[in-house]
Amino acid sequence: METFGTLPSGETVHRIRLKGGGLTAHVLTYGAVLQDLRLDQHAAPLVLGFPEFPPYLTHSPYFGATVGRCANRIRDGHVVLDDETFQLDRNFIGKHMLHGGADGLAKQLWQVAEHGPDHATLTTALEDGHMGFPGRLDVQVRFAVTDGGTFDIRMTATTDAPTLCNLAHHSYFNLDGGATISDHLLRVAADRYLPVDQDLIPTGEIRALDGTAFDFRTPAPVGQAHPVDHNFCLSETRRPMRPVAWLASPSSGIAMECRTTEPGLQIYDGAHIDIDLPGLTGTPMAACAGLALEPQVWPDANHHSQFPQAVLRPGERYDQHTQFCFNRGAA
């Protein structure tokens, strides 16, 4: 564990190195961010990130972050729980909530509860009323690199009052180090998705993928669906961990399988990435430089009773298990 940067408050941000299973990962205590991920004998990073800390405060579109307490968008920042209405932070285009608000989990300085050569456990707590949400939420995320090129994420949370809890890992994957992932091949185990309105809020319709550009049941280039920032419906409930998506670079031959317990997978092709900072070490990043695959509960579920719900109550335990497994020989 080493010092990686300093917050405006003067608090130190640490970076933790994990190595095992053919992978080397670097995780930050800021935002529980996966800052860098490498596969042995492959020079380029597998995820987008900054080599220095300051841009994470000013220019990061949630690179590698743990987002919540409620990932994705909530229309009007409006929630009703047990007949009580809560107004949440409206940090997305001044109208809606995104990823738990402007000061969500991705902006917190997490504590290191425990770590070893191949794993680390980070914890934090969001107090009652934080970003408008009811209830104190205690969150724990365990990262590990394990056999078979597996980056393993276990997220758990408890609350002392009814609240929303929907956590997501927000890495942008690039499996060859190229300027774009548009030619990466994607397969997704979903036959439905959620259409969205002009503000990227689900309309409430659950639409079949047949005949749409979003149909990735057979491997196809990511670029066929550009732009994509939609939830793919994997199941109606959280299930035992199973494979839900596969991504491969034809040029590098590296492939990644995503496994998760979650009922939804938000897929975002990075269409709005535009980062070229003077003095920043590293390559500028433009549109579609990485693909975000975010296992989670379906977005804005509190406004759609037919969606899987993200309500967490006292005595319950939120428990998400997600893995990203890398191998060669995909080409």
Short mmCIF file of C-alpha atoms in Angstrom, two decimals:
data_model
loop_
_atom_site.label_atom_id
_atom_site.label_comp_id
_atom_site.label_asym_id
_atom_site.label_seq_id
_atom_site.Cartn_x
_atom_site.Cartn_y
_atom_site.Cartn_z
CA MET A 1 0.00 0.00 0.00
CA GLU A 2 1.37 3.39 -1.03
CA THR A 3 0.35 7.04 -1.02
CA PHE A 4 -1.33 7.97 -4.31
CA GLY A 5 -2.65 11.49 -3.66
CA THR A 6 -4.22 13.96 -1.27
CA LEU A 7 -7.81 15.19 -1.02
CA PRO A 8 -8.55 18.93 -0.71
CA SER A 9 -9.29 18.17 2.96
CA GLY A 10 -5.69 17.03 3.39
CA GLU A 11 -6.60 13.37 3.80
CA THR A 12 -4.34 10.82 2.13
CA VAL A 13 -5.51 8.57 -0.69
CA HIS A 14 -3.78 5.21 -0.74
CA ARG A 15 -3.25 2.77 -3.58
CA ILE A 16 -3.23 -0.96 -2.87
CA ARG A 17 -1.47 -3.44 -5.16
CA LEU A 18 -3.02 -6.89 -5.58
CA LYS A 19 -1.34 -9.70 -7.48
CA GLY A 20 -2.47 -13.22 -8.24
CA GLY A 21 -4.04 -15.48 -10.83
CA GLY A 22 -2.10 -13.84 -13.65
CA LEU A 23 -3.45 -10.36 -12.81
CA THR A 24 -2.05 -7.26 -11.14
CA ALA A 25 -4.63 -4.76 -9.85
CA HIS A 26 -4.28 -1.36 -8.20
CA VAL A 27 -7.19 -0.20 -6.05
CA LEU A 28 -7.65 3.27 -4.54
CA THR A 29 -9.16 4.11 -1.17
CA TYR A 30 -10.84 7.04 -2.95
CA GLY A 31 -14.13 5.80 -4.41
CA ALA A 32 -13.03 2.17 -4.01
CA VAL A 33 -11.67 2.71 -7.53
CA LEU A 34 -9.97 0.07 -9.68
CA GLN A 35 -7.25 2.38 -10.98
CA ASP A 36 -5.30 -0.14 -13.06
CA LEU A 37 -5.63 -3.80 -14.07
CA ARG A 38 -3.02 -5.78 -16.02
CA LEU A 39 -2.83 -9.30 -17.39
CA ASP A 40 0.59 -10.95 -17.28
CA GLN A 41 2.46 -10.64 -20.60
CA HIS A 42 0.01 -8.03 -21.92
CA ALA A 43 1.46 -4.53 -21.66
CA ALA A 44 -1.65 -2.38 -21.95
CA PRO A 45 -4.05 -1.85 -19.05
CA LEU A 46 -7.39 -3.66 -19.26
CA VAL A 47 -9.34 -0.73 -17.77
CA LEU A 48 -9.30 3.03 -18.25
CA GLY A 49 -7.79 5.08 -15.47
CA PHE A 50 -5.52 7.98 -14.62
CA PRO A 51 -1.85 7.47 -13.69
CA GLU A 52 -2.08 10.40 -11.26
CA PHE A 53 -4.70 11.29 -8.66
CA PRO A 54 -5.84 14.90 -9.41
CA PRO A 55 -7.90 14.05 -12.54
CA TYR A 56 -10.03 11.67 -10.47
CA LEU A 57 -11.37 14.73 -8.67
CA THR A 58 -12.04 16.79 -11.79
CA HIS A 59 -12.39 14.70 -14.95
CA SER A 60 -13.31 11.11 -14.14
CA PRO A 61 -16.56 9.71 -15.62
CA TYR A 62 -16.56 7.20 -12.74
CA PHE A 63 -13.46 5.38 -14.04
CA GLY A 64 -13.25 2.14 -12.06
CA ALA A 65 -15.40 3.48 -9.22
CA THR A 66 -17.79 1.76 -6.84
CA VAL A 67 -21.02 3.71 -7.38
CA GLY A 68 -24.10 4.03 -5.12
CA ARG A 69 -25.83 4.01 -2.73
CA CYS A 70 -28.12 3.70 -5.72
CA ALA A 71 -26.36 3.19 -9.05
CA ASN A 72 -27.71 4.62 -12.30
CA ARG A 73 -30.46 7.23 -12.65
CA ILE A 74 -33.49 8.05 -10.53
CA ARG A 75 -36.08 10.18 -12.27
CA ASP A 76 -36.52 13.60 -10.66
CA GLY A 77 -34.41 12.44 -7.71
CA HIS A 78 -37.71 11.34 -6.22
CA VAL A 79 -38.27 8.26 -4.04
CA VAL A 80 -41.28 7.01 -2.08
CA LEU A 81 -40.59 4.42 0.63
CA ASP A 82 -43.41 3.11 2.83
CA ASP A 83 -45.61 6.07 1.82
CA GLU A 84 -42.91 8.60 2.79
CA THR A 85 -41.44 10.83 0.06
CA PHE A 86 -37.74 11.67 -0.12
CA GLN A 87 -36.17 14.28 -2.36
CA LEU A 88 -32.68 13.24 -3.41
CA ASP A 89 -29.76 15.13 -4.91
CA ARG A 90 -30.30 16.06 -8.59
CA ASN A 91 -26.76 15.80 -9.93
CA PHE A 92 -27.63 14.65 -13.47
CA ILE A 93 -28.49 17.53 -15.85
CA GLY A 94 -29.97 19.33 -12.85
CA LYS A 95 -33.06 17.12 -12.97
CA HIS A 96 -32.32 13.56 -11.90
CA MET A 97 -30.07 11.61 -9.55
CA LEU A 98 -27.11 9.67 -10.95
CA HIS A 99 -25.03 7.09 -9.03
CA GLY A 100 -26.15 8.18 -5.58
CA GLY A 101 -25.69 11.92 -6.04
CA ALA A 102 -22.78 14.34 -6.34
CA ASP A 103 -21.24 12.96 -3.13
CA GLY A 104 -22.02 9.28 -3.63
CA LEU A 105 -19.83 6.29 -2.84
CA ALA A 106 -17.54 7.11 -5.77
CA LYS A 107 -16.51 10.33 -3.95
CA GLN A 108 -15.91 8.86 -0.50
CA LEU A 109 -12.58 8.10 1.16
CA TRP A 110 -12.92 4.45 2.15
CA GLN A 111 -11.13 2.72 5.00
CA VAL A 112 -8.93 -0.36 4.56
CA ALA A 113 -10.42 -3.02 6.81
CA GLU A 114 -8.02 -5.78 5.78
CA HIS A 115 -5.68 -6.63 2.93
CA GLY A 116 -3.20 -9.24 1.77
CA PRO A 117 -1.07 -9.87 -1.34
CA ASP A 118 -4.08 -10.81 -3.50
CA HIS A 119 -7.07 -9.14 -1.81
CA ALA A 120 -8.30 -6.02 0.00
CA THR A 121 -11.47 -5.14 1.89
CA LEU A 122 -12.63 -1.51 1.97
CA THR A 123 -15.45 -0.09 4.09
CA THR A 124 -17.39 3.14 4.41
CA ALA A 125 -20.70 4.41 5.79
CA LEU A 126 -23.25 6.86 4.41
CA GLU A 127 -25.22 8.53 7.17
CA ASP A 128 -29.00 8.93 7.39
CA GLY A 129 -30.02 11.81 5.10
CA HIS A 130 -26.88 11.62 2.95
CA MET A 131 -27.82 12.90 -0.52
CA GLY A 132 -31.43 12.78 0.69
CA PHE A 133 -31.59 9.02 1.32
CA PRO A 134 -33.05 7.68 4.56
CA GLY A 135 -31.05 5.33 6.77
CA ARG A 136 -27.40 4.83 7.58
CA LEU A 137 -25.84 2.49 5.03
CA ASP A 138 -22.75 0.50 6.02
CA VAL A 139 -20.92 -0.75 2.92
CA GLN A 140 -18.10 -3.23 2.43
CA VAL A 141 -16.35 -4.10 -0.84
CA ARG A 142 -13.82 -6.93 -1.13
CA PHE A 143 -11.56 -7.04 -4.19
CA ALA A 144 -9.46 -10.10 -5.00
CA VAL A 145 -7.40 -11.46 -7.88
CA THR A 146 -7.80 -15.22 -8.08
CA ASP A 147 -6.98 -18.21 -10.26
CA GLY A 148 -7.94 -18.13 -13.91
CA GLY A 149 -7.30 -14.42 -14.44
CA THR A 150 -10.28 -13.50 -12.27
CA PHE A 151 -10.93 -10.09 -10.75
CA ASP A 152 -13.44 -10.84 -8.00
CA ILE A 153 -15.73 -8.26 -6.37
CA ARG A 154 -17.97 -8.89 -3.38
CA MET A 155 -20.20 -5.98 -2.25
CA THR A 156 -22.26 -6.13 0.93
CA ALA A 157 -24.33 -3.54 2.82
CA THR A 158 -26.72 -3.18 5.75
CA THR A 159 -29.02 -0.37 6.86
CA ASP A 160 -30.83 0.80 10.00
CA ALA A 161 -33.88 2.12 8.10
CA PRO A 162 -35.63 1.29 4.82
CA THR A 163 -33.57 2.73 1.98
CA LEU A 164 -32.40 2.07 -1.58
CA CYS A 165 -29.22 0.09 -2.16
CA ASN A 166 -27.99 -0.72 -5.64
CA LEU A 167 -24.21 -0.84 -5.95
CA ALA A 168 -22.21 -1.19 -9.17
CA HIS A 169 -18.61 -1.50 -10.28
CA HIS A 170 -17.94 1.07 -13.01
CA SER A 171 -14.75 0.10 -14.86
CA TYR A 172 -14.42 0.87 -18.55
CA PHE A 173 -12.79 -2.11 -20.26
CA ASN A 174 -10.42 -1.99 -23.22
CA LEU A 175 -8.81 -5.31 -24.07
CA ASP A 176 -6.16 -4.20 -26.57
CA GLY A 177 -5.04 -0.68 -25.62
CA GLY A 178 -6.45 0.79 -28.82
CA ALA A 179 -8.20 4.13 -29.20
CA THR A 180 -11.68 2.58 -29.35
CA ILE A 181 -13.58 -0.52 -28.29
CA SER A 182 -16.07 -0.23 -31.16
CA ASP A 183 -14.57 -3.29 -32.86
CA HIS A 184 -14.54 -5.41 -29.68
CA LEU A 185 -16.94 -8.35 -29.93
CA LEU A 186 -19.70 -8.45 -27.32
CA ARG A 187 -22.12 -11.18 -26.31
CA VAL A 188 -24.83 -10.64 -23.68
CA ALA A 189 -27.16 -13.24 -22.15
CA ALA A 190 -30.26 -11.06 -22.35
CA ASP A 191 -33.25 -11.06 -24.67
CA ARG A 192 -34.81 -7.81 -23.35
CA TYR A 193 -33.65 -4.29 -22.55
CA LEU A 194 -35.07 -1.04 -21.15
CA PRO A 195 -35.74 1.77 -23.66
CA VAL A 196 -34.99 5.25 -22.29
CA ASP A 197 -36.23 8.80 -22.91
CA GLN A 198 -34.17 11.82 -23.98
CA ASP A 199 -32.77 12.09 -20.42
CA LEU A 200 -31.68 8.42 -20.41
CA ILE A 201 -34.41 7.53 -17.91
CA PRO A 202 -36.22 4.19 -18.47
CA THR A 203 -39.68 4.68 -19.96
CA GLY A 204 -41.08 1.65 -18.12
CA GLU A 205 -41.28 -0.51 -21.23
CA ILE A 206 -39.43 -3.82 -21.22
CA ARG A 207 -38.67 -4.40 -24.89
CA ALA A 208 -37.52 -7.53 -26.72
CA LEU A 209 -34.11 -7.25 -28.37
CA ASP A 210 -35.27 -8.99 -31.56
CA GLY A 211 -34.50 -6.87 -34.60
CA THR A 212 -32.68 -4.13 -32.64
CA ALA A 213 -29.07 -2.96 -32.79
CA PHE A 214 -28.81 -3.92 -29.11
CA ASP A 215 -29.20 -7.65 -29.81
CA PHE A 216 -25.87 -9.18 -28.71
CA ARG A 217 -27.06 -12.73 -28.12
CA THR A 218 -24.70 -13.63 -30.97
CA PRO A 219 -21.25 -11.96 -30.71
CA ALA A 220 -21.19 -8.68 -32.63
CA PRO A 221 -19.04 -5.52 -32.69
CA VAL A 222 -19.87 -3.10 -29.87
CA GLY A 223 -20.12 -0.33 -32.47
CA GLN A 224 -23.27 -1.80 -34.00
CA ALA A 225 -25.27 -0.28 -31.12
CA HIS A 226 -23.56 3.10 -30.83
CA PRO A 227 -24.52 4.95 -28.75
CA VAL A 228 -25.60 2.53 -26.05
CA ASP A 229 -26.28 3.43 -22.41
CA HIS A 230 -29.04 0.97 -21.50
CA ASN A 231 -29.94 -1.72 -19.01
CA PHE A 232 -30.01 -5.25 -20.39
CA CYS A 233 -32.52 -7.40 -18.48
CA LEU A 234 -30.81 -10.58 -17.28
CA SER A 235 -33.44 -11.84 -14.85
CA GLU A 236 -36.29 -10.75 -12.60
CA THR A 237 -34.39 -11.35 -9.36
CA ARG A 238 -30.87 -11.64 -7.99
CA ARG A 239 -29.58 -15.16 -8.73
CA PRO A 240 -26.57 -17.34 -7.96
CA MET A 241 -23.58 -16.01 -9.86
CA ARG A 242 -23.64 -17.01 -13.54
CA PRO A 243 -22.00 -15.84 -16.81
CA VAL A 244 -23.92 -12.90 -18.31
CA ALA A 245 -21.59 -11.27 -20.86
CA TRP A 246 -18.45 -11.91 -22.90
CA LEU A 247 -16.15 -9.30 -24.48
CA ALA A 248 -13.18 -9.93 -26.78
CA SER A 249 -10.65 -7.97 -28.79
CA PRO A 250 -9.95 -9.46 -32.23
CA SER A 251 -6.59 -7.67 -32.38
CA SER A 252 -5.14 -8.75 -29.01
CA GLY A 253 -6.95 -12.08 -28.66
CA ILE A 254 -7.85 -11.26 -25.07
CA ALA A 255 -11.34 -12.11 -23.89
CA MET A 256 -13.26 -11.31 -20.72
CA GLU A 257 -16.25 -13.08 -19.21
CA CYS A 258 -18.52 -11.18 -16.81
CA ARG A 259 -20.26 -13.24 -14.13
CA THR A 260 -22.68 -11.79 -11.60
CA THR A 261 -25.56 -12.34 -9.24
CA GLU A 262 -27.36 -9.22 -10.43
CA PRO A 263 -30.63 -9.01 -12.45
CA GLY A 264 -29.44 -6.23 -14.77
CA LEU A 265 -26.38 -5.19 -16.76
CA GLN A 266 -25.97 -1.53 -17.70
CA ILE A 267 -23.89 -1.29 -20.87
CA TYR A 268 -22.31 2.07 -21.78
CA ASP A 269 -19.97 2.43 -24.74
CA GLY A 270 -18.23 5.55 -23.42
CA ALA A 271 -19.71 7.75 -26.13
CA HIS A 272 -19.09 10.92 -24.11
CA ILE A 273 -15.49 10.28 -23.05
CA ASP A 274 -13.34 13.27 -24.04
CA ILE A 275 -10.19 13.59 -21.95
CA ASP A 276 -6.99 15.31 -23.05
CA LEU A 277 -5.40 17.08 -20.11
CA PRO A 278 -2.21 19.11 -20.57
CA GLY A 279 0.59 17.71 -18.46
CA LEU A 280 -1.21 14.44 -17.74
CA THR A 281 0.88 11.35 -18.25
CA GLY A 282 -0.79 8.86 -20.55
CA THR A 283 -2.73 8.74 -23.78
CA PRO A 284 -5.71 11.05 -24.41
CA MET A 285 -9.02 9.23 -24.26
CA ALA A 286 -11.84 9.98 -26.71
CA ALA A 287 -15.33 8.63 -27.40
CA CYS A 288 -15.67 4.86 -27.03
CA ALA A 289 -12.22 4.44 -25.46
CA GLY A 290 -13.70 1.87 -23.08
CA LEU A 291 -16.84 -0.18 -22.49
CA ALA A 292 -18.60 -0.11 -19.11
CA LEU A 293 -20.35 -3.33 -18.10
CA GLU A 294 -22.14 -2.57 -14.80
CA PRO A 295 -24.03 -5.40 -13.06
CA GLN A 296 -26.82 -3.93 -10.94
CA VAL A 297 -30.55 -3.79 -10.23
CA TRP A 298 -32.59 -2.30 -13.07
CA PRO A 299 -32.43 1.52 -13.01
CA ASP A 300 -35.18 3.78 -11.62
CA ALA A 301 -36.88 0.68 -10.24
CA ASN A 302 -38.63 2.67 -7.52
CA HIS A 303 -40.84 4.23 -10.21
CA HIS A 304 -41.66 0.92 -11.92
CA SER A 305 -43.24 -1.79 -9.82
CA GLN A 306 -42.71 -4.37 -12.58
CA PHE A 307 -38.89 -4.00 -12.26
CA PRO A 308 -36.69 -5.85 -9.74
CA GLN A 309 -36.54 -3.55 -6.71
CA ALA A 310 -33.56 -2.02 -4.89
CA VAL A 311 -35.16 -1.55 -1.45
CA LEU A 312 -33.03 -2.66 1.51
CA ARG A 313 -34.54 -2.95 4.99
CA PRO A 314 -33.13 -3.36 8.50
CA GLY A 315 -32.22 -6.98 9.17
CA GLU A 316 -31.54 -7.64 5.48
CA ARG A 317 -28.12 -7.85 3.84
CA TYR A 318 -27.35 -6.56 0.36
CA ASP A 319 -24.97 -9.05 -1.26
CA GLN A 320 -23.60 -8.73 -4.80
CA HIS A 321 -20.94 -11.02 -6.22
CA THR A 322 -19.37 -10.14 -9.59
CA GLN A 323 -16.35 -11.46 -11.43
CA PHE A 324 -14.47 -10.35 -14.53
CA CYS A 325 -12.42 -13.26 -15.90
CA PHE A 326 -9.69 -12.72 -18.49
CA ASN A 327 -8.00 -15.14 -20.89
CA ARG A 328 -6.11 -15.26 -24.16
CA GLY A 329 -6.89 -16.98 -27.43
CA ALA A 330 -10.17 -15.25 -28.27
CA ALA A 331 -9.16 -14.26 -31.81
#
